[in-house]
């Protein structure tokens, strides 16, 4: 029984699609495979600031130049293999001021630790809506396989994400491949610096030219200072055609 479950889970993680369009610059995070513990709740605040974003309204979408993106994420663990998360996206900028942007829901399943698999494996589905004035794609689905591993002081996580837009600019493009990757090293029990990469390269059957792709690279730091709290911070460079954007991000979370 365990072998059949493992084979199915590996197959799903390798073949399922996911999406960076859904994440945008509201929740900049490479997921680990571990779930929130059963009967526990994690509340997180994702705060991102863009120093030099798009200079003007493009395709009816407000500029993210000198704007804060604030996302509240609430995740509850229902069992050793299931959690469900809910997101509230918000934007604070000079134009148009403080605004509610949209919401997503994200169920996620994982292989239980009792199976003693050599790597962590989980799979999340994130679906939801964002206002057309804040996103080119406003009804979206993300399917995110998550593979991670801890070797002594090293930690790596790979999220081969595929995105799908059902309404909006990219609705006719099918599944967009948006790989995410993280590597960190425990300098101490409390401090773990690392690097994070976020990309979007287009449909797998027709990769976009480099000028149409998006790539972000972050230097990050994870802190494990207080029990039941998590903290991640990073500064990154967003490679986009004809310009680059510098982004600062933080994630503060509390387990209940």
PDB file of C-alpha atoms in Angstrom:
ATOM      1  CA  UNK A   1       0.000   0.000   0.000  1.00  0.00           C
ATOM      2  CA  UNK A   2       2.808   2.414   0.928  1.00  0.00           C
ATOM      3  CA  UNK A   3       4.605   1.709  -2.371  1.00  0.00           C
ATOM      4  CA  UNK A   4       1.490   2.432  -4.435  1.00  0.00           C
ATOM      5  CA  UNK A   5       0.865   5.710  -2.562  1.00  0.00           C
ATOM      6  CA  UNK A   6       4.496   6.740  -3.052  1.00  0.00           C
ATOM      7  CA  UNK A   7       4.406   5.983  -6.792  1.00  0.00           C
ATOM      8  CA  UNK A   8       1.215   7.980  -7.241  1.00  0.00           C
ATOM      9  CA  UNK A   9       2.578  10.939  -5.292  1.00  0.00           C
ATOM     10  CA  UNK A  10       5.847  11.005  -7.287  1.00  0.00           C
ATOM     11  CA  UNK A  11       3.888  10.828 -10.536  1.00  0.00           C
ATOM     12  CA  UNK A  12       1.648  13.715  -9.463  1.00  0.00           C
ATOM     13  CA  UNK A  13       4.573  15.870  -8.397  1.00  0.00           C
ATOM     14  CA  UNK A  14       6.404  15.329 -11.680  1.00  0.00           C
ATOM     15  CA  UNK A  15       3.470  15.816 -14.027  1.00  0.00           C
ATOM     16  CA  UNK A  16       1.172  18.307 -12.313  1.00  0.00           C
ATOM     17  CA  UNK A  17       1.169  21.962 -13.429  1.00  0.00           C
ATOM     18  CA  UNK A  18       1.409  25.204 -11.356  1.00  0.00           C
ATOM     19  CA  UNK A  19       1.605  29.006 -11.514  1.00  0.00           C
ATOM     20  CA  UNK A  20       3.725  32.133 -10.803  1.00  0.00           C
ATOM     21  CA  UNK A  21       1.011  34.356 -12.209  1.00  0.00           C
ATOM     22  CA  UNK A  22      -1.060  33.538  -9.135  1.00  0.00           C
ATOM     23  CA  UNK A  23       1.755  34.385  -6.746  1.00  0.00           C
ATOM     24  CA  UNK A  24       2.947  37.595  -8.406  1.00  0.00           C
ATOM     25  CA  UNK A  25       4.821  39.818  -5.939  1.00  0.00           C
ATOM     26  CA  UNK A  26       2.326  39.363  -3.117  1.00  0.00           C
ATOM     27  CA  UNK A  27       3.648  36.134  -1.610  1.00  0.00           C
ATOM     28  CA  UNK A  28       7.311  35.587  -2.508  1.00  0.00           C
ATOM     29  CA  UNK A  29       8.167  32.239  -0.959  1.00  0.00           C
ATOM     30  CA  UNK A  30       9.673  28.876  -1.871  1.00  0.00           C
ATOM     31  CA  UNK A  31       7.555  26.280  -0.078  1.00  0.00           C
ATOM     32  CA  UNK A  32       8.926  23.510   2.098  1.00  0.00           C
ATOM     33  CA  UNK A  33       7.213  20.116   2.123  1.00  0.00           C
ATOM     34  CA  UNK A  34       6.345  20.140   5.840  1.00  0.00           C
ATOM     35  CA  UNK A  35       2.724  20.923   6.710  1.00  0.00           C
ATOM     36  CA  UNK A  36       1.219  22.821   9.621  1.00  0.00           C
ATOM     37  CA  UNK A  37       0.655  20.321  12.438  1.00  0.00           C
ATOM     38  CA  UNK A  38      -2.868  18.873  12.868  1.00  0.00           C
ATOM     39  CA  UNK A  39      -5.220  21.080  14.920  1.00  0.00           C
ATOM     40  CA  UNK A  40      -2.732  23.967  14.670  1.00  0.00           C
ATOM     41  CA  UNK A  41      -3.014  27.256  12.777  1.00  0.00           C
ATOM     42  CA  UNK A  42      -0.255  29.371  11.248  1.00  0.00           C
ATOM     43  CA  UNK A  43      -0.878  33.085  10.627  1.00  0.00           C
ATOM     44  CA  UNK A  44       1.647  34.854   8.384  1.00  0.00           C
ATOM     45  CA  UNK A  45       2.125  38.388   7.127  1.00  0.00           C
ATOM     46  CA  UNK A  46       3.975  38.695   3.798  1.00  0.00           C
ATOM     47  CA  UNK A  47       5.286  42.236   3.218  1.00  0.00           C
ATOM     48  CA  UNK A  48       6.990  43.200  -0.066  1.00  0.00           C
ATOM     49  CA  UNK A  49       8.189  46.593  -1.262  1.00  0.00           C
ATOM     50  CA  UNK A  50       9.153  47.375  -4.875  1.00  0.00           C
ATOM     51  CA  UNK A  51      11.642  50.217  -5.321  1.00  0.00           C
ATOM     52  CA  UNK A  52      11.484  50.684  -9.077  1.00  0.00           C
ATOM     53  CA  UNK A  53       8.579  48.801 -10.574  1.00  0.00           C
ATOM     54  CA  UNK A  54       6.573  49.490 -13.719  1.00  0.00           C
ATOM     55  CA  UNK A  55       6.551  53.287 -14.206  1.00  0.00           C
ATOM     56  CA  UNK A  56       2.951  53.568 -15.407  1.00  0.00           C
ATOM     57  CA  UNK A  57      -0.352  51.733 -15.846  1.00  0.00           C
ATOM     58  CA  UNK A  58       0.140  48.810 -18.269  1.00  0.00           C
ATOM     59  CA  UNK A  59      -2.833  46.895 -19.752  1.00  0.00           C
ATOM     60  CA  UNK A  60      -5.064  48.614 -17.195  1.00  0.00           C
ATOM     61  CA  UNK A  61      -2.973  47.311 -14.256  1.00  0.00           C
ATOM     62  CA  UNK A  62      -1.719  49.810 -11.671  1.00  0.00           C
ATOM     63  CA  UNK A  63       2.011  50.362 -11.327  1.00  0.00           C
ATOM     64  CA  UNK A  64       3.801  48.591  -8.478  1.00  0.00           C
ATOM     65  CA  UNK A  65       6.460  51.309  -8.350  1.00  0.00           C
ATOM     66  CA  UNK A  66       7.197  52.317  -4.715  1.00  0.00           C
ATOM     67  CA  UNK A  67       4.311  50.210  -3.451  1.00  0.00           C
ATOM     68  CA  UNK A  68       3.821  47.783  -0.586  1.00  0.00           C
ATOM     69  CA  UNK A  69       2.125  44.434  -1.112  1.00  0.00           C
ATOM     70  CA  UNK A  70       0.718  43.026   2.133  1.00  0.00           C
ATOM     71  CA  UNK A  71      -0.649  39.483   2.222  1.00  0.00           C
ATOM     72  CA  UNK A  72      -2.286  37.790   5.191  1.00  0.00           C
ATOM     73  CA  UNK A  73      -2.011  33.995   5.020  1.00  0.00           C
ATOM     74  CA  UNK A  74      -3.934  31.743   7.418  1.00  0.00           C
ATOM     75  CA  UNK A  75      -3.193  28.004   7.264  1.00  0.00           C
ATOM     76  CA  UNK A  76      -4.817  25.268   9.352  1.00  0.00           C
ATOM     77  CA  UNK A  77      -3.582  21.692   9.711  1.00  0.00           C
ATOM     78  CA  UNK A  78      -6.372  19.123   9.477  1.00  0.00           C
ATOM     79  CA  UNK A  79      -4.330  15.903   9.503  1.00  0.00           C
ATOM     80  CA  UNK A  80      -0.710  14.717   9.123  1.00  0.00           C
ATOM     81  CA  UNK A  81      -1.234  14.812   5.336  1.00  0.00           C
ATOM     82  CA  UNK A  82      -3.630  17.777   4.775  1.00  0.00           C
ATOM     83  CA  UNK A  83      -3.605  21.528   5.430  1.00  0.00           C
ATOM     84  CA  UNK A  84      -5.654  24.360   3.914  1.00  0.00           C
ATOM     85  CA  UNK A  85      -4.467  27.939   3.511  1.00  0.00           C
ATOM     86  CA  UNK A  86      -6.356  31.144   2.751  1.00  0.00           C
ATOM     87  CA  UNK A  87      -4.857  34.395   1.425  1.00  0.00           C
ATOM     88  CA  UNK A  88      -5.955  38.031   1.556  1.00  0.00           C
ATOM     89  CA  UNK A  89      -3.950  40.193  -0.883  1.00  0.00           C
ATOM     90  CA  UNK A  90      -3.626  43.942  -0.280  1.00  0.00           C
ATOM     91  CA  UNK A  91      -1.705  46.778  -1.926  1.00  0.00           C
ATOM     92  CA  UNK A  92      -0.571  50.093  -0.466  1.00  0.00           C
ATOM     93  CA  UNK A  93       0.748  52.587  -2.992  1.00  0.00           C
ATOM     94  CA  UNK A  94       0.613  56.214  -3.996  1.00  0.00           C
ATOM     95  CA  UNK A  95      -1.865  55.187  -6.689  1.00  0.00           C
ATOM     96  CA  UNK A  96      -4.576  54.180  -5.932  1.00  0.00           C
ATOM     97  CA  UNK A  97      -3.827  54.088  -2.188  1.00  0.00           C
ATOM     98  CA  UNK A  98      -4.688  51.182   0.110  1.00  0.00           C
ATOM     99  CA  UNK A  99      -6.729  48.538  -1.719  1.00  0.00           C
ATOM    100  CA  UNK A 100      -7.968  44.984  -1.210  1.00  0.00           C
ATOM    101  CA  UNK A 101      -6.641  43.058  -4.224  1.00  0.00           C
ATOM    102  CA  UNK A 102      -8.121  39.551  -4.020  1.00  0.00           C
ATOM    103  CA  UNK A 103      -8.152  36.169  -2.294  1.00  0.00           C
ATOM    104  CA  UNK A 104      -6.910  32.626  -2.912  1.00  0.00           C
ATOM    105  CA  UNK A 105      -7.495  29.280  -1.225  1.00  0.00           C
ATOM    106  CA  UNK A 106      -4.784  26.596  -1.090  1.00  0.00           C
ATOM    107  CA  UNK A 107      -5.294  22.965  -0.005  1.00  0.00           C
ATOM    108  CA  UNK A 108      -2.034  20.994   0.294  1.00  0.00           C
ATOM    109  CA  UNK A 109      -1.318  17.295   0.808  1.00  0.00           C
ATOM    110  CA  UNK A 110       1.945  15.667   1.873  1.00  0.00           C
ATOM    111  CA  UNK A 111       3.507  12.268   2.379  1.00  0.00           C
ATOM    112  CA  UNK A 112       3.417  11.579   6.156  1.00  0.00           C
ATOM    113  CA  UNK A 113       6.823  11.458   7.882  1.00  0.00           C
ATOM    114  CA  UNK A 114       5.958   7.949   9.088  1.00  0.00           C
ATOM    115  CA  UNK A 115       6.592   6.723   5.523  1.00  0.00           C
ATOM    116  CA  UNK A 116      10.291   7.658   5.946  1.00  0.00           C
ATOM    117  CA  UNK A 117      10.659   8.804   2.350  1.00  0.00           C
ATOM    118  CA  UNK A 118      14.203  10.048   1.491  1.00  0.00           C
ATOM    119  CA  UNK A 119      12.923  13.512   0.485  1.00  0.00           C
ATOM    120  CA  UNK A 120      10.001  15.667   1.573  1.00  0.00           C
ATOM    121  CA  UNK A 121       7.123  15.624  -0.913  1.00  0.00           C
ATOM    122  CA  UNK A 122       3.926  17.654  -0.952  1.00  0.00           C
ATOM    123  CA  UNK A 123       1.520  19.048  -3.510  1.00  0.00           C
ATOM    124  CA  UNK A 124      -0.523  22.266  -3.274  1.00  0.00           C
ATOM    125  CA  UNK A 125      -3.377  23.598  -5.383  1.00  0.00           C
ATOM    126  CA  UNK A 126      -3.931  27.348  -5.158  1.00  0.00           C
ATOM    127  CA  UNK A 127      -6.919  28.947  -6.856  1.00  0.00           C
ATOM    128  CA  UNK A 128      -8.530  32.349  -6.648  1.00  0.00           C
ATOM    129  CA  UNK A 129      -9.275  35.807  -7.935  1.00  0.00           C
ATOM    130  CA  UNK A 130      -7.581  39.203  -8.099  1.00  0.00           C
ATOM    131  CA  UNK A 131      -8.893  42.574  -9.269  1.00  0.00           C
ATOM    132  CA  UNK A 132      -8.233  43.370 -12.933  1.00  0.00           C
ATOM    133  CA  UNK A 133      -6.624  46.671 -11.904  1.00  0.00           C
ATOM    134  CA  UNK A 134      -3.896  44.730 -10.052  1.00  0.00           C
ATOM    135  CA  UNK A 135      -3.338  41.645 -12.197  1.00  0.00           C
ATOM    136  CA  UNK A 136      -3.312  40.755 -15.897  1.00  0.00           C
ATOM    137  CA  UNK A 137      -4.838  37.405 -14.917  1.00  0.00           C
ATOM    138  CA  UNK A 138      -7.703  37.530 -12.457  1.00  0.00           C
ATOM    139  CA  UNK A 139      -9.009  33.921 -12.218  1.00  0.00           C
ATOM    140  CA  UNK A 140      -6.025  31.617 -11.818  1.00  0.00           C
ATOM    141  CA  UNK A 141      -4.902  28.172 -10.696  1.00  0.00           C
ATOM    142  CA  UNK A 142      -1.494  27.124  -9.399  1.00  0.00           C
ATOM    143  CA  UNK A 143      -0.455  23.486  -8.983  1.00  0.00           C
ATOM    144  CA  UNK A 144       2.778  23.372  -7.007  1.00  0.00           C
ATOM    145  CA  UNK A 145       4.734  20.162  -6.431  1.00  0.00           C
ATOM    146  CA  UNK A 146       7.232  20.581  -3.580  1.00  0.00           C
ATOM    147  CA  UNK A 147      10.405  18.543  -3.148  1.00  0.00           C
ATOM    148  CA  UNK A 148      12.839  19.338  -0.330  1.00  0.00           C
ATOM    149  CA  UNK A 149      15.739  17.800   1.546  1.00  0.00           C
ATOM    150  CA  UNK A 150      17.851  18.559   4.619  1.00  0.00           C
ATOM    151  CA  UNK A 151      21.522  17.439   4.643  1.00  0.00           C
ATOM    152  CA  UNK A 152      23.191  18.289   7.931  1.00  0.00           C
ATOM    153  CA  UNK A 153      23.346  22.113   7.806  1.00  0.00           C
ATOM    154  CA  UNK A 154      22.218  22.398   4.166  1.00  0.00           C
ATOM    155  CA  UNK A 155      18.594  22.736   3.083  1.00  0.00           C
ATOM    156  CA  UNK A 156      17.268  22.744  -0.495  1.00  0.00           C
ATOM    157  CA  UNK A 157      13.740  22.992  -1.884  1.00  0.00           C
ATOM    158  CA  UNK A 158      12.524  22.824  -5.480  1.00  0.00           C
ATOM    159  CA  UNK A 159       8.999  23.880  -6.530  1.00  0.00           C
ATOM    160  CA  UNK A 160       8.432  23.049 -10.240  1.00  0.00           C
ATOM    161  CA  UNK A 161       5.369  25.284 -10.464  1.00  0.00           C
ATOM    162  CA  UNK A 162       2.908  25.468 -13.355  1.00  0.00           C
ATOM    163  CA  UNK A 163       0.395  28.322 -13.635  1.00  0.00           C
ATOM    164  CA  UNK A 164      -2.906  28.460 -15.470  1.00  0.00           C
ATOM    165  CA  UNK A 165      -4.994  31.561 -16.194  1.00  0.00           C
ATOM    166  CA  UNK A 166      -8.722  31.116 -16.858  1.00  0.00           C
ATOM    167  CA  UNK A 167      -9.538  34.818 -17.245  1.00  0.00           C
ATOM    168  CA  UNK A 168      -7.139  37.517 -18.330  1.00  0.00           C
ATOM    169  CA  UNK A 169      -4.179  38.281 -20.572  1.00  0.00           C
ATOM    170  CA  UNK A 170      -2.671  34.772 -20.430  1.00  0.00           C
ATOM    171  CA  UNK A 171      -5.924  32.793 -20.541  1.00  0.00           C
ATOM    172  CA  UNK A 172      -5.159  31.247 -23.930  1.00  0.00           C
ATOM    173  CA  UNK A 173      -1.574  30.244 -23.177  1.00  0.00           C
ATOM    174  CA  UNK A 174      -2.184  27.026 -21.249  1.00  0.00           C
ATOM    175  CA  UNK A 175       0.202  25.983 -18.492  1.00  0.00           C
ATOM    176  CA  UNK A 176       3.059  28.373 -17.712  1.00  0.00           C
ATOM    177  CA  UNK A 177       6.200  26.854 -16.175  1.00  0.00           C
ATOM    178  CA  UNK A 178       7.383  28.909 -13.194  1.00  0.00           C
ATOM    179  CA  UNK A 179      10.211  27.122 -11.326  1.00  0.00           C
ATOM    180  CA  UNK A 180      11.156  28.161  -7.769  1.00  0.00           C
ATOM    181  CA  UNK A 181      14.291  27.068  -5.915  1.00  0.00           C
ATOM    182  CA  UNK A 182      15.852  27.678  -2.496  1.00  0.00           C
ATOM    183  CA  UNK A 183      19.143  26.729  -0.868  1.00  0.00           C
ATOM    184  CA  UNK A 184      20.164  27.738   2.676  1.00  0.00           C
ATOM    185  CA  UNK A 185      22.865  26.896   5.200  1.00  0.00           C
ATOM    186  CA  UNK A 186      22.554  26.846   9.003  1.00  0.00           C
ATOM    187  CA  UNK A 187      25.313  29.114  10.289  1.00  0.00           C
ATOM    188  CA  UNK A 188      23.864  28.488  13.755  1.00  0.00           C
ATOM    189  CA  UNK A 189      20.674  26.913  15.093  1.00  0.00           C
ATOM    190  CA  UNK A 190      18.989  30.299  14.691  1.00  0.00           C
ATOM    191  CA  UNK A 191      20.480  31.865  11.544  1.00  0.00           C
ATOM    192  CA  UNK A 192      20.276  30.385   8.045  1.00  0.00           C
ATOM    193  CA  UNK A 193      21.298  32.600   5.099  1.00  0.00           C
ATOM    194  CA  UNK A 194      20.454  31.436   1.608  1.00  0.00           C
ATOM    195  CA  UNK A 195      19.434  32.194  -1.957  1.00  0.00           C
ATOM    196  CA  UNK A 196      15.990  31.976  -3.563  1.00  0.00           C
ATOM    197  CA  UNK A 197      15.108  31.931  -7.252  1.00  0.00           C
ATOM    198  CA  UNK A 198      11.716  32.586  -8.882  1.00  0.00           C
ATOM    199  CA  UNK A 199      11.148  32.282 -12.622  1.00  0.00           C
ATOM    200  CA  UNK A 200       8.502  32.214 -15.325  1.00  0.00           C
ATOM    201  CA  UNK A 201       9.587  30.919 -18.734  1.00  0.00           C
ATOM    202  CA  UNK A 202       6.330  30.320 -20.622  1.00  0.00           C
ATOM    203  CA  UNK A 203       4.506  27.149 -21.734  1.00  0.00           C
ATOM    204  CA  UNK A 204       6.635  23.990 -21.693  1.00  0.00           C
ATOM    205  CA  UNK A 205       5.735  23.230 -25.311  1.00  0.00           C
ATOM    206  CA  UNK A 206       6.731  26.744 -26.436  1.00  0.00           C
ATOM    207  CA  UNK A 207       9.259  28.412 -24.132  1.00  0.00           C
ATOM    208  CA  UNK A 208       9.150  32.207 -24.375  1.00  0.00           C
ATOM    209  CA  UNK A 209      12.182  34.106 -25.702  1.00  0.00           C
ATOM    210  CA  UNK A 210      14.352  35.396 -22.859  1.00  0.00           C
ATOM    211  CA  UNK A 211      13.117  38.963 -23.385  1.00  0.00           C
ATOM    212  CA  UNK A 212       9.584  37.786 -22.466  1.00  0.00           C
ATOM    213  CA  UNK A 213      10.600  35.713 -19.439  1.00  0.00           C
ATOM    214  CA  UNK A 214      10.722  36.820 -15.794  1.00  0.00           C
ATOM    215  CA  UNK A 215      13.458  35.915 -13.315  1.00  0.00           C
ATOM    216  CA  UNK A 216      13.949  36.964  -9.682  1.00  0.00           C
ATOM    217  CA  UNK A 217      16.974  36.230  -7.489  1.00  0.00           C
ATOM    218  CA  UNK A 218      16.959  36.896  -3.725  1.00  0.00           C
ATOM    219  CA  UNK A 219      19.508  36.812  -0.950  1.00  0.00           C
ATOM    220  CA  UNK A 220      17.527  35.601   2.053  1.00  0.00           C
ATOM    221  CA  UNK A 221      17.789  34.966   5.771  1.00  0.00           C
ATOM    222  CA  UNK A 222      15.719  32.605   7.931  1.00  0.00           C
ATOM    223  CA  UNK A 223      15.605  33.239  11.686  1.00  0.00           C
ATOM    224  CA  UNK A 224      14.505  30.674  14.276  1.00  0.00           C
ATOM    225  CA  UNK A 225      14.812  32.797  17.388  1.00  0.00           C
ATOM    226  CA  UNK A 226      11.464  32.290  19.150  1.00  0.00           C
ATOM    227  CA  UNK A 227       9.448  29.114  19.569  1.00  0.00           C
ATOM    228  CA  UNK A 228       6.301  28.985  17.389  1.00  0.00           C
ATOM    229  CA  UNK A 229       7.493  31.988  15.363  1.00  0.00           C
ATOM    230  CA  UNK A 230       9.075  32.113  11.900  1.00  0.00           C
ATOM    231  CA  UNK A 231      10.866  34.940  10.146  1.00  0.00           C
ATOM    232  CA  UNK A 232      12.215  35.208   6.611  1.00  0.00           C
ATOM    233  CA  UNK A 233      13.642  38.287   4.929  1.00  0.00           C
ATOM    234  CA  UNK A 234      15.260  38.905   1.591  1.00  0.00           C
ATOM    235  CA  UNK A 235      16.376  41.470  -0.947  1.00  0.00           C
ATOM    236  CA  UNK A 236      16.035  40.582  -4.585  1.00  0.00           C
ATOM    237  CA  UNK A 237      16.449  41.728  -8.128  1.00  0.00           C
ATOM    238  CA  UNK A 238      13.595  41.222 -10.579  1.00  0.00           C
ATOM    239  CA  UNK A 239      14.919  40.793 -14.130  1.00  0.00           C
ATOM    240  CA  UNK A 240      12.301  42.041 -16.603  1.00  0.00           C
ATOM    241  CA  UNK A 241      12.587  43.365 -20.177  1.00  0.00           C
ATOM    242  CA  UNK A 242      14.317  46.766 -20.435  1.00  0.00           C
ATOM    243  CA  UNK A 243      14.556  47.266 -16.656  1.00  0.00           C
ATOM    244  CA  UNK A 244      15.173  45.651 -13.311  1.00  0.00           C
ATOM    245  CA  UNK A 245      13.229  46.020 -10.089  1.00  0.00           C
ATOM    246  CA  UNK A 246      14.683  45.793  -6.589  1.00  0.00           C
ATOM    247  CA  UNK A 247      12.336  44.163  -4.072  1.00  0.00           C
ATOM    248  CA  UNK A 248      12.568  43.767  -0.302  1.00  0.00           C
ATOM    249  CA  UNK A 249      10.433  41.072   1.304  1.00  0.00           C
ATOM    250  CA  UNK A 250       9.677  39.819   4.813  1.00  0.00           C
ATOM    251  CA  UNK A 251       7.571  36.965   6.161  1.00  0.00           C
ATOM    252  CA  UNK A 252       6.537  36.913   9.826  1.00  0.00           C
ATOM    253  CA  UNK A 253       4.537  33.926  11.047  1.00  0.00           C
ATOM    254  CA  UNK A 254       3.052  32.686  14.342  1.00  0.00           C
ATOM    255  CA  UNK A 255       1.783  29.173  15.139  1.00  0.00           C
ATOM    256  CA  UNK A 256      -1.279  28.770  17.354  1.00  0.00           C
TER     257      UNK A 256
END
